[in-house]
Amino acid sequence: MSAATNSNESYCTFTLASDVTAGGLPSEEEIAKQLESNDPKIKRHALKAAIMAMLGGEAMPRILMQVIRFCINSDDKPLKKLCMLYWEVVPKYQEPSSDEVLRAASGGQPVQRKLLPEMILVCNALMNDLNHPNEYVRGSMLRFLCKVKDEEILGPIIPSIKACLQHRHPYVRKNAAMAVYHAHRLHGETLIPDGPELVDAFISAETDVGARRNAFLMLYNESEDLAIKYLAKNLDDVSKFGDGFALQVLDLTRKACRRDPNQKSRFVRVLFQMLSSESPAVSYEAAWTLISLSNSPTAVRAAAVTYTNLLNSQNDNNVIMIVLERLEQLQKKHSKILQELLPDIMRALSSPNPDICKKVLDVAMTLVTSKNVADVVTTLKREVTKTTQESSDSSEDKGKVYRNMLITAIHGCAVRFPDVAESVVHTLMDFLSSDGAMQVIIFVRAIVERYPTLRPAILSKLINTVDEVTNNSVMCICLWILGEYCETLDTVENAFDVITKQLGNAPFIVLAEEKQAQEQAAAAAAKGPKMVTKNVILSDGTYATQTVYSEPKVAQSLDKTPHLRKMIVGGDIFLGTIVSSCLTKLCLRAPDVGIDVLAVKSMTVKALLLMCGIVKMAEVTVSAQKSSLADCSERVTLCCRALLDPKAKALLKDTLLTEGKTSFASFLAHVQDKGSSSAEETKEVTITTQADDLIHFRQLRSLTAQGGDLDLDDGSDLARATGYADGGSLLSNELSHVYQLSGFADPVYAEAFVTVHDYDILLEILIINRTPNTLANLTVELCTMGDMKIVERPQSQTIGPLDQITIRASIKVSSTETGHIFGTIVYEDAATQEKGYINLNDIHMDIMDYIRPATCTDEVFRSMWAEFEWENKVAIATSIADLIEFVDHIVSSTNMTCLTPHDRSEKGSFLAANLYAKSVFGEDALVNVSVEKKEDNDGKLAGYIRIRSKTQGIALSLGDRITSVQKGLQPKQ
């Protein structure tokens, strides 16, 4: 059904297909004639057309009597359902006369509503259906009566509704209970004053689960005392009454205990009983209710056990994430209790979803103490081992990402608790040849620096496993560790021998014959299997067709070239520089550890020959690192001078051997200080309150106060009395999302307050009538552009002179693409009967409403950067002169996180930074800022900002945002 834009449109709770009257709606005369037909199909078609026309604003007064005459007594079930829809939309009261309206407007007697005479026949038909022998007809009519709000219609049929409570079929009794609840809620004192007593007697004898649940719902809302009395009589049988009844009991518990805390003891038994319910929904709600009512250790422990049971018994990822969020909130106040359940929480690591595993590790790392760290690390080591052992099951799907999470968690445990570092480092070093090697080697590098007592064992293990490393970046860190921390005779000799053996002899250049052989092997491997089809004679003498697939034999790889030599021969100039620096440090340290002079000279000569071969490789090889040739040559030249020139050796030896470790130690200290400061910031809660906010004192409130007026958390009273947690400036935050839709000189002034909540946008539109006349049928007709869909349209309103009203509209968003909301106000002047139109200003939905700061490792950032295909390149044009200040401005303006640490005390002419964020839809946004301060351009900044994402919308929208904000800083208010 296409979206309706008619300003006179009325709204109904049912949706009808638009193809029932294809070709246009028939006229009133045609519908009336079709209703006289004896064919039920024609009647249904005509009645659908009548309902559609009335929803479009047509009155059709003649149709009412035709429906009463020809449709009301039909036995056709679809026609009866259409009749119920028709009774819901048809006008039921007479239109007031002009004299009555004028009399009421002048302050006289208000207009009295008069029921149409035809409605008496309708009430009689409704009563006949309530007494119908078919239980389906009775139940459908009772469900329909739950939508009728008119006292004049409900009054005559109340006895029939009461009689349905005693019907033999549970479907009728279930809907009869809801009809009694509806009638008592609307007109309890006049129509059915004995409703609660009637339902109380009904529920005592009821055996059906659905009927009992509906009856208890009525007692819970209309007569709470009777509901509590019934619950007290049947406490032992609550688990047998079904999930719906149990959830109603939990609502009653929260409401009663909030109004009167002394009631808690009456519900404790049933709450603990529901914790062990077979229904996950009931046990979850019971745990949440128990925590909201009590902070005692027994209650919190019982609720936490329930959460962990749900965590390990449910297969729905959404349910698991919700339970983990509850555990995370529980950890803030009751961490000691959750520490007892940490092994059960970590059992959720068996989930194949990496997001769930990340959440479990986040919760678990906050609960690690010196008492349980050994068990936690054992579990993490076992999970790391599983990632390599399991290759065909579901855990392979999360493989690399999950392994990196585990290694990061182990690293965190080792930093906080040094006692476990030794037990994990050797296990993790077995993964230096896997896809998580980068995380492992970073962890090993930190452990080597922090714990000198572990260095001999780690260095020995690293020397023995360096030949298994296949990643160039990991090899660079391995060589740096060996060059910096090999300080004994055995480690220096072993490290030098292993490195030179891995490198082999110069030159490091691929010969023409070897290159041709490699190309031929690659071409042979690229050839697919050959298919040969031939006819054969079977043993019984029949003919058959045989197809043979023959694959070329894969020659066994005879290339046993070490990985380090392959990397150097492949043209990795940066790795060659690291090798030169490592060999130089080992040669400079050799005399200090007791190696004789001849051996030192031999080591020096071998190192010089290898460095010359590396420089030659850098000059000859064509690779992506060709631009690093000058740096490589300069660095290798410096190393050669340090080995050959005694004066240079005296100047450079201390710098080469000590400055690297000192800088790395200060870096680790900076990272640790930054982590501790950020942890302290998260603990500090900014509490602000407005001067005119009310302070609620529970002890001074009336006992008849509604439970919904109070928060469910026991600690909320203190928070509300002292201020709003995470409040900030509430007024300024709201004003930043107010959009003026019309001008001050327009007859109707409109402004919208926009609230963005993940996938939903809520518009609260303030409409002010600036004219002295009443405006009738005022409708705000909205349209959207982009990935937006209007879910709830504003209804037509009538606004008095100089009056105002607030209407709401709901919009669903499906992506971060830039969207626009525009529309028109249509109204009719009641005095002049003239229609007016006001075009509204557009509402531009900013991408910043959907972007959230996030973090990731450099390895993950690089992999996503290589994977994402959409790129938007923005040239830098700004009046900001400082590099750090410009990057900070981009970070704050785009709501992103800077992944590249910068030393603000250093001054330079070039800066590069990686920024990362995630949208509420799970989309990743990557930004690389490369900015240079050019002296020949009056000191202005120049460069490019590159944005990459998986979708085009976020790349374009983020590019537009950066273009608009990069010019300069906004003046501070």
XYZ file of N, CA and C in Angstrom, residues 299-428:
390
model
N 20.740 -12.097 47.053
C 19.920 -11.819 45.876
C 20.779 -11.592 44.645
N 21.856 -10.830 44.806
C 22.725 -10.550 43.655
C 23.386 -11.826 43.166
N 23.805 -12.685 44.080
C 24.450 -13.938 43.676
C 23.459 -14.839 42.930
N 22.226 -14.919 43.423
C 21.218 -15.742 42.742
C 20.920 -15.207 41.348
N 20.821 -13.878 41.229
C 20.568 -13.287 39.906
C 21.753 -13.502 38.972
N 22.975 -13.363 39.486
C 24.163 -13.558 38.651
C 24.266 -15.001 38.177
N 23.920 -15.960 39.049
C 23.932 -17.365 38.632
C 22.924 -17.599 37.521
N 21.767 -16.949 37.630
C 20.754 -17.071 36.571
C 21.270 -16.499 35.258
N 21.927 -15.350 35.319
C 22.475 -14.752 34.100
C 23.512 -15.673 33.453
N 24.388 -16.248 34.258
C 25.413 -17.122 33.680
C 24.799 -18.396 33.097
N 23.740 -18.908 33.728
C 23.051 -20.074 33.153
C 22.440 -19.733 31.803
N 21.826 -18.546 31.713
C 21.266 -18.109 30.426
C 22.380 -17.918 29.403
N 23.510 -17.410 29.862
C 24.627 -17.145 28.953
C 25.114 -18.419 28.278
N 25.085 -19.527 28.991
C 25.628 -20.776 28.465
C 24.568 -21.722 27.922
N 23.300 -21.354 28.047
C 22.234 -22.237 27.559
C 21.527 -21.716 26.326
N 21.703 -20.426 26.004
C 21.002 -19.839 24.879
C 21.863 -19.855 23.623
N 21.193 -20.005 22.473
C 21.892 -20.018 21.182
C 21.726 -18.716 20.409
N 20.780 -17.893 20.821
C 20.535 -16.636 20.127
C 21.610 -15.627 20.518
N 22.327 -15.116 19.527
C 23.410 -14.172 19.819
C 22.901 -12.895 20.457
N 21.711 -12.436 20.057
C 21.167 -11.210 20.648
C 20.901 -11.394 22.135
N 20.363 -12.550 22.506
C 20.107 -12.823 23.918
C 21.418 -12.852 24.707
N 22.427 -13.475 24.141
C 23.718 -13.568 24.830
C 24.314 -12.176 25.037
N 24.214 -11.318 24.025
C 24.753 -9.971 24.160
C 24.006 -9.185 25.229
N 22.695 -9.342 25.313
C 21.907 -8.642 26.335
C 22.317 -9.116 27.728
N 22.482 -10.417 27.892
C 22.884 -10.952 29.198
C 24.286 -10.448 29.571
N 25.180 -10.386 28.611
C 26.531 -9.884 28.898
C 26.502 -8.418 29.306
N 25.627 -7.628 28.693
C 25.501 -6.230 29.104
C 24.975 -6.129 30.535
N 24.040 -7.004 30.898
C 23.555 -7.030 32.279
C 24.687 -7.389 33.250
N 25.486 -8.374 32.880
C 26.615 -8.747 33.731
C 27.626 -7.610 33.843
N 27.807 -6.879 32.754
C 28.733 -5.754 32.783
C 28.234 -4.662 33.723
N 26.925 -4.396 33.715
C 26.369 -3.426 34.647
C 26.447 -3.923 36.084
N 26.241 -5.223 36.274
C 26.300 -5.801 37.615
C 27.714 -5.748 38.174
N 28.701 -5.835 37.287
C 30.095 -5.844 37.729
C 30.499 -4.519 38.365
N 29.867 -3.419 37.971
C 30.260 -2.113 38.485
C 30.014 -1.993 39.989
N 28.993 -2.689 40.510
C 28.653 -2.576 41.929
C 28.937 -3.853 42.715
N 28.981 -4.987 42.036
C 29.117 -6.267 42.743
C 30.191 -7.127 42.074
N 31.376 -6.569 41.917
C 32.432 -7.293 41.206
C 32.900 -8.527 41.988
N 32.892 -8.455 43.320
C 33.376 -9.598 44.104
C 32.487 -10.820 43.915
N 31.204 -10.600 43.784
C 30.296 -11.734 43.573
C 30.507 -12.335 42.192
N 30.694 -11.484 41.188
C 30.893 -11.991 39.834
C 32.242 -12.695 39.680
N 33.214 -12.321 40.507
C 34.508 -13.004 40.421
C 34.376 -14.483 40.743
N 33.404 -14.837 41.586
C 33.179 -16.242 41.890
C 32.646 -17.004 40.677
N 31.954 -16.295 39.784
C 31.324 -16.929 38.623
C 32.125 -16.735 37.345
N 33.360 -16.256 37.467
C 34.164 -15.970 36.275
C 34.371 -17.210 35.389
N 34.641 -18.397 35.936
C 34.783 -19.566 35.045
C 33.532 -19.851 34.224
N 32.351 -19.668 34.837
C 31.116 -19.897 34.088
C 30.933 -18.850 33.001
N 31.327 -17.617 33.285
C 31.212 -16.567 32.271
C 32.126 -16.857 31.086
N 33.329 -17.345 31.360
C 34.283 -17.592 30.282
C 33.925 -18.813 29.451
N 32.965 -19.602 29.907
C 32.504 -20.714 29.070
C 31.830 -20.215 27.805
N 31.369 -18.975 27.817
C 30.731 -18.402 26.627
C 31.720 -18.151 25.502
N 33.019 -18.327 25.746
C 34.006 -18.173 24.669
C 33.853 -19.240 23.595
N 33.072 -20.249 23.863
C 32.834 -21.283 22.853
C 31.907 -20.816 21.740
N 31.343 -19.638 21.871
C 30.450 -19.118 20.822
C 31.230 -18.870 19.539
N 30.642 -19.155 18.373
C 31.342 -18.895 17.105
C 31.341 -17.433 16.690
N 30.609 -16.592 17.421
C 30.511 -15.172 17.061
C 31.654 -14.393 17.697
N 32.507 -13.715 16.921
C 33.629 -12.979 17.520
C 33.189 -11.795 18.371
N 32.053 -11.179 18.059
C 31.572 -10.058 18.875
C 31.238 -10.520 20.290
N 30.624 -11.696 20.389
C 30.306 -12.226 21.714
C 31.588 -12.548 22.473
N 32.551 -13.152 21.793
C 33.826 -13.463 22.450
C 34.516 -12.195 22.940
N 34.453 -11.142 22.149
C 35.072 -9.876 22.570
C 34.378 -9.327 23.812
N 33.043 -9.402 23.826
C 32.298 -8.907 24.988
C 32.620 -9.738 26.224
N 32.719 -11.065 26.059
C 33.044 -11.932 27.193
C 34.430 -11.586 27.742
N 35.391 -11.383 26.853
C 36.739 -11.040 27.307
C 36.770 -9.677 27.990
N 35.989 -8.713 27.492
C 35.935 -7.404 28.141
C 35.400 -7.522 29.564
N 34.333 -8.310 29.736
C 33.768 -8.493 31.076
C 34.745 -9.269 31.963
N 35.355 -10.316 31.402
C 36.243 -11.161 32.201
C 37.486 -10.404 32.655
N 38.041 -9.537 31.798
C 39.266 -8.836 32.166
C 39.048 -7.866 33.325
N 37.821 -7.366 33.496
C 37.542 -6.491 34.636
C 37.387 -7.267 35.933
N 37.239 -8.588 35.844
C 37.029 -9.415 37.030
C 38.273 -10.191 37.434
N 39.372 -10.043 36.701
C 40.592 -10.798 36.992
C 41.266 -10.213 38.229
N 41.600 -11.073 39.160
C 42.338 -10.690 40.366
C 43.529 -11.628 40.537
N 44.312 -11.355 41.554
C 45.479 -12.202 41.802
C 45.082 -13.623 42.201
N 43.854 -13.799 42.680
C 43.401 -15.119 43.097
C 42.997 -15.997 41.916
N 42.371 -15.384 40.911
C 41.862 -16.194 39.799
C 42.632 -16.007 38.505
N 43.716 -15.230 38.518
C 44.420 -14.961 37.272
C 45.020 -16.236 36.694
N 45.466 -17.160 37.544
C 46.060 -18.394 37.028
C 45.030 -19.213 36.251
N 43.824 -19.316 36.793
C 42.778 -20.062 36.093
C 42.374 -19.367 34.802
N 42.299 -18.042 34.837
C 41.923 -17.293 33.625
C 42.964 -17.485 32.534
N 44.224 -17.371 32.902
C 45.287 -17.519 31.900
C 45.306 -18.949 31.354
N 45.054 -19.920 32.198
C 44.992 -21.308 31.720
C 43.880 -21.479 30.692
N 42.729 -20.882 30.974
C 41.613 -20.949 30.020
C 41.965 -20.250 28.713
N 42.598 -19.094 28.805
C 42.962 -18.360 27.594
C 43.993 -19.134 26.778
N 44.956 -19.752 27.444
C 45.954 -20.554 26.723
C 45.288 -21.740 26.032
N 44.329 -22.338 26.704
C 43.631 -23.468 26.081
C 42.841 -23.009 24.850
N 42.233 -21.833 24.934
C 41.485 -21.323 23.785
C 42.419 -20.971 22.628
N 43.594 -20.424 22.954
C 44.562 -20.119 21.888
C 44.996 -21.393 21.196
N 45.216 -22.439 21.951
C 45.616 -23.718 21.362
C 44.510 -24.291 20.484
N 43.259 -24.095 20.884
C 42.133 -24.596 20.096
C 42.070 -23.939 18.725
N 42.455 -22.688 18.638
C 42.352 -21.987 17.354
C 43.251 -22.590 16.291
N 44.288 -23.287 16.706
C 45.162 -23.940 15.728
C 44.797 -25.400 15.524
N 44.223 -26.027 16.541
C 43.874 -27.439 16.435
C 42.606 -27.646 15.630
N 41.655 -26.734 15.753
C 40.371 -26.900 15.074
C 40.429 -26.198 13.732
N 40.163 -26.933 12.702
C 40.272 -26.367 11.353
C 38.993 -26.464 10.555
N 38.071 -27.324 10.949
C 36.882 -27.551 10.129
C 35.582 -27.163 10.801
N 35.636 -26.797 12.070
C 34.386 -26.472 12.753
C 34.163 -24.969 12.728
N 33.164 -24.528 13.530
C 32.732 -23.135 13.464
C 33.763 -22.167 14.000
N 34.662 -22.627 14.878
C 35.632 -21.692 15.445
C 36.607 -21.186 14.400
N 36.702 -21.875 13.277
C 37.609 -21.419 12.232
C 37.122 -20.115 11.622
N 35.787 -19.879 11.696
C 35.246 -18.656 11.126
C 35.771 -17.417 11.838
N 36.030 -17.520 13.135
C 36.498 -16.365 13.876
C 38.010 -16.367 14.061
N 38.679 -17.482 13.622
C 40.111 -17.744 13.747
C 41.029 -16.597 14.076
N 41.418 -15.810 13.085
C 42.466 -14.812 13.273
C 42.042 -13.732 14.255
N 40.829 -13.212 14.084
C 40.362 -12.141 14.967
C 40.300 -12.636 16.410
N 39.772 -13.851 16.588
C 39.628 -14.406 17.935
C 40.996 -14.634 18.581
N 41.956 -15.130 17.791
C 43.286 -15.369 18.339
C 43.932 -14.053 18.782
N 43.746 -13.002 18.006
C 44.291 -11.703 18.405
C 43.651 -11.210 19.698
N 42.343 -11.434 19.844
C 41.675 -11.048 21.098
C 42.288 -11.783 22.285
N 42.483 -13.084 22.120
C 43.023 -13.881 23.219
C 44.426 -13.428 23.588
N 45.241 -13.181 22.572
C 46.620 -12.754 22.845
C 46.622 -11.402 23.546
N 45.746 -10.496 23.116
C 45.645 -9.191 23.778
C 45.213 -9.349 25.229
N 44.258 -10.259 25.487
C 43.812 -10.494 26.865
C 44.935 -11.072 27.716
N 45.684 -12.023 27.166
C 46.813 -12.594 27.906
C 47.866 -11.524 28.187
N 48.098 -10.685 27.211
C 49.052 -9.576 27.397
C 48.610 -8.693 28.558
N 47.312 -8.364 28.607
C 46.814 -7.539 29.705
C 46.988 -8.203 31.055
N 46.732 -9.512 31.120
C 46.924 -10.238 32.381
C 48.393 -10.235 32.796
N 49.294 -10.421 31.838
C 50.719 -10.461 32.157
C 51.230 -9.110 32.631
N 50.682 -8.032 32.078
C 51.111 -6.697 32.508
C 50.626 -6.409 33.933
N 49.397 -6.784 34.235
C 48.839 -6.514 35.565
C 49.380 -7.465 36.623
N 49.660 -8.716 36.226
C 50.111 -9.728 37.182
C 51.399 -10.377 36.640
N 52.558 -9.863 37.032
C 53.825 -10.367 36.461
C 54.073 -11.852 36.729
N 53.432 -12.419 37.731
C 53.701 -13.818 38.064
C 53.307 -14.774 36.950
N 52.359 -14.384 36.117
C 51.891 -15.298 35.068
C 52.612 -15.080 33.754
N 53.472 -14.067 33.681
C 54.121 -13.758 32.399
C 54.970 -14.928 31.922
N 55.712 -15.536 32.832
C 56.610 -16.615 32.442
C 55.849 -17.830 31.923
N 54.660 -18.077 32.461
C 53.909 -19.262 32.067
C 53.237 -19.121 30.707
N 53.086 -17.896 30.245
C 52.357 -17.711 28.982
C 53.261 -17.343 27.819
N 54.392 -16.730 28.098
C 55.191 -16.215 26.999
C 55.719 -17.342 26.119
N 56.131 -18.462 26.716
C 56.661 -19.558 25.911
C 55.559 -20.229 25.101
N 54.375 -20.280 25.654
C 53.258 -20.859 24.896
C 52.917 -20.003 23.683
N 52.896 -18.698 23.889
C 52.524 -17.814 22.789
C 53.593 -17.762 21.705
